[in-house]
Short mmCIF file of N, CA, C and O in Angstrom, two decimals:
data_model
loop_
_atom_site.label_atom_id
_atom_site.label_comp_id
_atom_site.label_asym_id
_atom_site.label_seq_id
_atom_site.Cartn_x
_atom_site.Cartn_y
_atom_site.Cartn_z
N UNK A 1163 123.91 85.77 69.25
CA UNK A 1163 122.86 84.50 69.47
C UNK A 1163 122.51 84.14 68.29
O UNK A 1163 121.60 83.83 67.30
N UNK A 1164 121.98 82.58 68.65
CA UNK A 1164 121.93 82.44 67.40
C UNK A 1164 120.44 81.86 66.98
O UNK A 1164 119.99 81.35 65.90
N UNK A 1165 119.05 82.41 68.05
CA UNK A 1165 118.23 81.98 68.60
C UNK A 1165 117.83 83.55 68.18
O UNK A 1165 117.98 83.83 69.08
N UNK A 1166 116.52 83.72 67.89
CA UNK A 1166 116.17 85.21 68.14
C UNK A 1166 115.18 85.14 69.15
O UNK A 1166 114.34 84.00 69.34
N UNK A 1167 114.70 86.18 70.22
CA UNK A 1167 114.35 86.30 71.35
C UNK A 1167 112.49 85.95 70.79
O UNK A 1167 112.33 86.61 69.73
N UNK A 1168 111.74 85.99 71.61
CA UNK A 1168 110.48 85.46 71.31
C UNK A 1168 109.37 87.20 70.86
O UNK A 1168 110.25 87.78 72.04
N UNK A 1169 108.51 87.84 70.06
CA UNK A 1169 108.42 88.52 70.15
C UNK A 1169 107.88 89.64 71.64
O UNK A 1169 107.31 88.72 72.29
N UNK A 1170 108.40 90.12 72.41
CA UNK A 1170 108.01 90.90 73.09
C UNK A 1170 106.25 91.18 73.78
O UNK A 1170 106.21 91.25 74.63
N UNK A 1171 105.62 91.83 71.96
CA UNK A 1171 104.71 91.94 72.57
C UNK A 1171 103.40 90.69 70.84
O UNK A 1171 104.09 91.04 70.06
N UNK A 1172 101.99 90.48 71.43
CA UNK A 1172 101.84 90.05 70.45
C UNK A 1172 99.54 90.43 70.52
O UNK A 1172 99.17 90.95 70.91
N UNK A 1173 99.44 91.27 68.80
CA UNK A 1173 97.73 92.04 68.43
C UNK A 1173 97.12 91.08 68.00
O UNK A 1173 98.13 90.23 67.34
N UNK A 1174 96.11 91.08 68.77
CA UNK A 1174 95.22 89.78 67.58
C UNK A 1174 93.90 91.20 68.00
O UNK A 1174 93.53 91.81 68.66
N UNK A 1175 93.16 90.66 66.96
CA UNK A 1175 92.09 90.54 66.96
C UNK A 1175 90.95 89.44 67.06
O UNK A 1175 91.14 88.50 66.76
N UNK A 1176 90.40 90.69 67.57
CA UNK A 1176 89.21 89.02 67.90
C UNK A 1176 87.26 88.95 68.00
O UNK A 1176 87.62 90.36 68.00
N UNK A 1177 86.86 88.13 67.78
CA UNK A 1177 85.52 87.94 67.50
C UNK A 1177 85.11 87.27 68.95
O UNK A 1177 85.41 86.76 69.04
N UNK A 1178 84.29 88.64 69.66
CA UNK A 1178 83.29 87.90 70.95
C UNK A 1178 82.18 88.83 70.98
O UNK A 1178 82.06 89.62 71.21
N UNK A 1179 81.09 87.86 71.61
CA UNK A 1179 79.94 88.00 71.15
C UNK A 1179 79.42 88.99 70.02
O UNK A 1179 78.85 90.27 71.02
N UNK A 1180 79.72 88.97 69.00
CA UNK A 1180 79.19 89.69 67.97
C UNK A 1180 79.88 91.14 67.53
O UNK A 1180 79.47 92.06 66.72
N UNK A 1181 81.29 91.15 68.35
CA UNK A 1181 81.66 92.15 68.00
C UNK A 1181 83.16 92.31 68.16
O UNK A 1181 83.60 91.22 68.36
N UNK A 1182 84.06 92.99 67.28
CA UNK A 1182 85.10 92.78 67.32
C UNK A 1182 86.43 94.16 68.30
O UNK A 1182 86.02 94.86 68.77
N UNK A 1183 87.36 93.12 68.75
CA UNK A 1183 88.17 94.01 69.74
C UNK A 1183 89.52 93.89 69.90
O UNK A 1183 89.18 92.44 68.77
N UNK A 1184 90.19 94.39 70.20
CA UNK A 1184 91.71 94.13 69.82
C UNK A 1184 91.93 93.39 71.21
O UNK A 1184 91.86 93.81 72.51
N UNK A 1185 93.19 92.95 70.69
CA UNK A 1185 94.04 92.32 72.65
C UNK A 1185 94.96 92.14 72.51
O UNK A 1185 95.99 92.07 71.44
N UNK A 1186 95.43 92.72 73.25
CA UNK A 1186 96.85 92.66 73.65
C UNK A 1186 97.88 91.80 74.56
O UNK A 1186 97.71 91.42 75.69
N UNK A 1187 98.41 90.91 74.59
CA UNK A 1187 99.52 90.03 74.86
C UNK A 1187 100.89 90.31 75.54
O UNK A 1187 101.59 90.77 74.35
N UNK A 1188 101.62 90.32 76.38
CA UNK A 1188 103.01 90.73 76.80
C UNK A 1188 103.34 89.65 78.03
O UNK A 1188 102.24 89.56 78.49
N UNK A 1189 104.54 89.94 78.28
CA UNK A 1189 104.94 88.92 79.37
C UNK A 1189 106.06 90.17 79.93
O UNK A 1189 106.39 90.88 80.13
N UNK A 1190 105.56 89.98 81.80
CA UNK A 1190 105.89 90.46 82.82
C UNK A 1190 106.17 89.25 83.11
O UNK A 1190 106.16 88.63 83.73
N UNK A 1191 107.25 90.04 84.79
CA UNK A 1191 107.37 89.63 85.57
C UNK A 1191 106.81 89.32 86.79
O UNK A 1191 105.70 90.34 86.92
N UNK A 1192 106.05 88.21 87.45
CA UNK A 1192 105.54 87.27 88.04
C UNK A 1192 104.90 87.48 88.95
O UNK A 1192 104.30 88.80 89.74
N UNK A 1193 106.60 88.22 90.45
CA UNK A 1193 106.47 88.76 91.56
C UNK A 1193 106.98 90.24 91.59
O UNK A 1193 107.47 90.71 92.68
N UNK A 1194 107.12 91.16 90.92
CA UNK A 1194 106.82 92.51 90.45
C UNK A 1194 105.79 93.07 91.18
O UNK A 1194 105.89 94.28 90.83
N UNK A 1195 105.76 93.12 93.09
CA UNK A 1195 105.11 93.69 93.48
C UNK A 1195 104.90 95.23 93.43
O UNK A 1195 104.14 95.84 93.79
N UNK A 1196 106.45 96.25 92.77
CA UNK A 1196 106.64 97.58 93.25
C UNK A 1196 106.21 97.99 91.89
O UNK A 1196 106.45 98.92 91.41
N UNK A 1197 105.91 96.96 91.00
CA UNK A 1197 105.78 97.74 89.18
C UNK A 1197 104.24 97.89 89.06
O UNK A 1197 103.48 97.28 89.83
N UNK A 1198 103.93 98.44 88.49
CA UNK A 1198 101.97 98.88 87.88
C UNK A 1198 101.72 98.80 86.26
O UNK A 1198 102.76 99.52 85.96
N UNK A 1199 101.59 97.73 86.09
CA UNK A 1199 100.71 97.80 84.27
C UNK A 1199 100.47 98.58 84.40
O UNK A 1199 99.03 98.13 84.63
N UNK A 1200 100.14 99.34 83.30
CA UNK A 1200 98.67 99.91 83.30
C UNK A 1200 98.56 100.39 81.40
O UNK A 1200 99.55 100.95 80.74
N UNK A 1201 97.63 99.86 81.07
CA UNK A 1201 97.13 99.42 79.52
C UNK A 1201 96.06 100.61 79.44
O UNK A 1201 95.26 100.61 79.40
N UNK A 1202 96.48 101.37 78.29
CA UNK A 1202 95.37 102.54 77.46
C UNK A 1202 95.39 102.29 76.73
O UNK A 1202 96.20 101.58 75.85
N UNK A 1203 94.01 102.61 75.67
CA UNK A 1203 93.49 102.07 74.63
C UNK A 1203 93.44 104.03 74.56
O UNK A 1203 92.63 105.31 74.71
N UNK A 1204 93.62 104.57 73.07
CA UNK A 1204 92.48 105.52 72.33
C UNK A 1204 92.34 105.44 70.57
O UNK A 1204 92.93 104.12 70.09
N UNK A 1205 92.06 105.86 70.34
CA UNK A 1205 91.11 105.96 68.57
C UNK A 1205 92.13 106.58 67.80
O UNK A 1205 92.43 106.52 66.85
N UNK A 1206 93.01 107.52 68.06
CA UNK A 1206 94.07 107.87 67.72
C UNK A 1206 96.00 107.84 68.18
O UNK A 1206 96.03 108.02 69.11
N UNK A 1207 96.84 108.41 67.91
CA UNK A 1207 98.23 107.93 68.47
C UNK A 1207 98.17 109.25 69.58
O UNK A 1207 99.12 109.53 70.24
N UNK A 1208 97.79 110.51 68.76
CA UNK A 1208 98.27 111.88 70.01
C UNK A 1208 96.77 111.73 70.42
O UNK A 1208 97.35 111.87 71.95
N UNK A 1209 96.09 110.41 70.91
CA UNK A 1209 95.47 110.35 71.93
C UNK A 1209 93.70 111.38 71.83
O UNK A 1209 93.84 111.01 70.47
N UNK A 1210 93.08 111.12 73.29
CA UNK A 1210 93.34 110.92 74.11
C UNK A 1210 93.22 109.83 75.05
O UNK A 1210 92.58 108.61 74.01
N UNK A 1211 94.20 109.10 75.45
CA UNK A 1211 94.25 107.93 75.63
C UNK A 1211 93.98 108.19 76.98
O UNK A 1211 93.76 108.27 78.36
N UNK A 1212 92.89 106.27 77.41
CA UNK A 1212 91.80 106.26 78.24
C UNK A 1212 92.80 104.98 79.30
O UNK A 1212 93.40 103.79 78.48
N UNK A 1213 92.78 104.45 80.36
CA UNK A 1213 93.01 103.69 80.98
C UNK A 1213 91.10 102.06 80.95
O UNK A 1213 90.44 103.05 80.95
N UNK A 1214 91.64 101.34 80.90
CA UNK A 1214 90.43 100.89 80.46
C UNK A 1214 90.24 99.99 80.26
O UNK A 1214 89.36 98.84 79.65
N UNK A 1215 91.56 99.11 79.97
CA UNK A 1215 91.39 97.63 78.81
C UNK A 1215 91.15 96.51 79.97
O UNK A 1215 91.82 96.73 81.55
N UNK A 1216 90.33 95.38 79.48
CA UNK A 1216 90.06 94.71 80.53
C UNK A 1216 90.92 93.14 80.57
O UNK A 1216 91.64 93.11 79.22
N UNK A 1217 91.31 92.63 81.59
CA UNK A 1217 92.01 90.72 80.97
C UNK A 1217 91.59 89.93 80.09
O UNK A 1217 90.03 89.99 80.24
N UNK A 1218 92.11 89.44 79.55
CA UNK A 1218 91.15 88.39 78.60
C UNK A 1218 91.80 87.39 79.35
O UNK A 1218 93.44 86.88 78.76
N UNK A 1219 91.43 87.14 79.77
CA UNK A 1219 91.79 85.42 80.04
C UNK A 1219 92.98 85.34 81.08
O UNK A 1219 93.51 86.57 81.78
N UNK A 1220 93.33 84.08 82.31
CA UNK A 1220 94.16 84.30 82.90
C UNK A 1220 95.18 84.28 82.85
O UNK A 1220 95.99 84.37 81.38
N UNK A 1221 96.43 84.83 83.61
CA UNK A 1221 97.80 84.75 83.01
C UNK A 1221 98.11 83.19 83.27
O UNK A 1221 97.81 83.11 83.45
N UNK A 1222 99.57 83.32 82.36
CA UNK A 1222 99.87 81.79 82.03
C UNK A 1222 101.07 82.14 82.85
O UNK A 1222 101.90 83.03 82.73
N UNK A 1223 101.55 81.07 83.81
CA UNK A 1223 102.55 81.14 84.06
C UNK A 1223 103.75 80.73 83.82
O UNK A 1223 103.80 80.06 82.96
N UNK A 1224 105.00 81.24 83.41
CA UNK A 1224 106.10 80.92 82.87
C UNK A 1224 107.14 80.21 83.39
O UNK A 1224 107.14 80.58 84.62
N UNK A 1225 108.35 79.76 82.58
CA UNK A 1225 109.47 79.74 83.10
C UNK A 1225 110.84 80.76 83.64
O UNK A 1225 110.30 82.30 83.62
N UNK A 1226 111.37 80.55 84.81
CA UNK A 1226 112.00 82.18 84.77
C UNK A 1226 111.24 83.09 85.69
O UNK A 1226 111.93 84.43 85.36
N UNK A 1227 110.30 83.18 86.50
CA UNK A 1227 109.61 84.03 87.55
C UNK A 1227 108.72 85.26 86.69
O UNK A 1227 108.96 86.02 86.75
N UNK A 1228 108.38 84.74 85.29
CA UNK A 1228 107.69 85.67 84.48
C UNK A 1228 106.11 85.01 83.95
O UNK A 1228 105.85 83.68 84.22
N UNK A 1229 105.63 85.75 83.87
CA UNK A 1229 103.54 85.21 83.08
C UNK A 1229 103.49 86.33 82.02
O UNK A 1229 103.63 87.05 81.90
N UNK A 1230 102.96 85.44 81.51
CA UNK A 1230 102.38 85.55 79.91
C UNK A 1230 100.54 86.69 80.09
O UNK A 1230 99.61 85.75 81.04
N UNK A 1231 100.66 87.44 80.47
CA UNK A 1231 99.10 88.34 80.18
C UNK A 1231 99.00 88.96 79.01
O UNK A 1231 99.53 89.37 78.22
N UNK A 1232 97.38 88.91 78.84
CA UNK A 1232 96.50 89.40 77.50
C UNK A 1232 94.98 90.55 78.12
O UNK A 1232 94.84 90.09 79.39
N UNK A 1233 95.07 91.62 77.46
CA UNK A 1233 94.63 92.44 77.67
C UNK A 1233 93.49 92.52 76.45
O UNK A 1233 93.90 92.49 75.47
N UNK A 1234 91.81 93.12 76.65
CA UNK A 1234 90.82 93.34 75.41
C UNK A 1234 90.87 94.89 75.35
O UNK A 1234 90.39 95.64 76.97
N UNK A 1235 90.18 95.38 74.08
CA UNK A 1235 90.08 96.58 74.20
C UNK A 1235 88.28 97.28 74.99
O UNK A 1235 87.73 95.91 74.88
N UNK A 1236 88.23 97.63 75.69
CA UNK A 1236 87.02 98.12 76.98
C UNK A 1236 85.90 97.61 75.76
O UNK A 1236 85.59 97.88 74.17
N UNK A 1237 84.71 97.67 76.47
CA UNK A 1237 83.49 97.92 75.71
C UNK A 1237 82.76 98.49 74.82
O UNK A 1237 81.76 98.63 73.06
N UNK A 1238 83.15 99.44 74.94
CA UNK A 1238 82.76 100.56 74.62
C UNK A 1238 83.68 100.62 73.57
O UNK A 1238 83.48 102.06 72.70
N UNK A 1239 84.72 100.30 72.67
CA UNK A 1239 85.73 100.80 72.49
C UNK A 1239 85.30 100.36 71.02
O UNK A 1239 84.51 99.42 70.94
N UNK A 1240 86.12 101.69 69.92
CA UNK A 1240 85.76 100.75 68.42
C UNK A 1240 86.34 99.87 67.81
O UNK A 1240 87.80 99.62 69.12
N UNK A 1241 86.72 98.96 66.47
CA UNK A 1241 87.24 97.41 66.59
C UNK A 1241 88.75 98.59 66.27
O UNK A 1241 89.12 97.23 65.84
N UNK A 1242 88.83 98.80 66.13
CA UNK A 1242 90.52 99.71 65.60
C UNK A 1242 90.62 100.67 66.36
O UNK A 1242 90.08 101.33 67.26
N UNK A 1243 92.20 100.74 66.97
CA UNK A 1243 92.74 102.12 67.67
C UNK A 1243 93.95 101.62 68.22
O UNK A 1243 94.87 101.03 67.59
N UNK A 1244 94.70 101.92 69.18
CA UNK A 1244 95.60 102.32 69.72
C UNK A 1244 96.18 101.64 70.77
O UNK A 1244 95.15 101.99 72.08
N UNK A 1245 97.29 100.89 71.30
CA UNK A 1245 97.19 100.48 72.89
C UNK A 1245 98.72 101.71 73.35
O UNK A 1245 99.66 101.22 72.83
N UNK A 1246 98.80 101.43 74.28
CA UNK A 1246 99.72 102.03 74.91
C UNK A 1246 100.60 101.95 76.26
O UNK A 1246 100.01 101.38 77.40
N UNK A 1247 101.12 100.98 76.48
CA UNK A 1247 101.68 100.10 77.88
C UNK A 1247 102.72 100.90 78.89
O UNK A 1247 103.30 101.64 78.32
N UNK A 1248 101.99 101.84 79.91
CA UNK A 1248 102.59 102.36 81.32
C UNK A 1248 103.04 101.83 81.93
O UNK A 1248 102.35 100.73 83.19
N UNK A 1249 104.25 101.69 82.09
CA UNK A 1249 104.58 101.01 83.47
C UNK A 1249 105.45 101.94 84.29
O UNK A 1249 106.41 102.57 84.13
N UNK A 1250 104.83 101.69 85.69
CA UNK A 1250 105.45 102.62 87.02
C UNK A 1250 105.84 102.00 88.00
O UNK A 1250 105.78 100.92 88.16
N UNK A 1251 106.62 102.79 88.81
CA UNK A 1251 107.12 102.15 89.94
C UNK A 1251 106.52 102.50 91.24
O UNK A 1251 106.86 103.96 91.35
#
């Protein structure tokens, strides 16, 4: 290939309502009804991990049956931490 692929994930630091949170954006199949995406957060890579990341804005429809979605850390989370994306079928 002569052109590199777009990054699979984007991580952003957001300032929202006077607090700092993390946001993760990724691309997924739009109509994959047999897949469940669970975004988990933790303060340390060893865990404990908890689900509870909240959607950040609407999904953006892309070509080829894909969509780009964003999630942010929950209100109770610290302004730093780790994301883990769990995909199950």
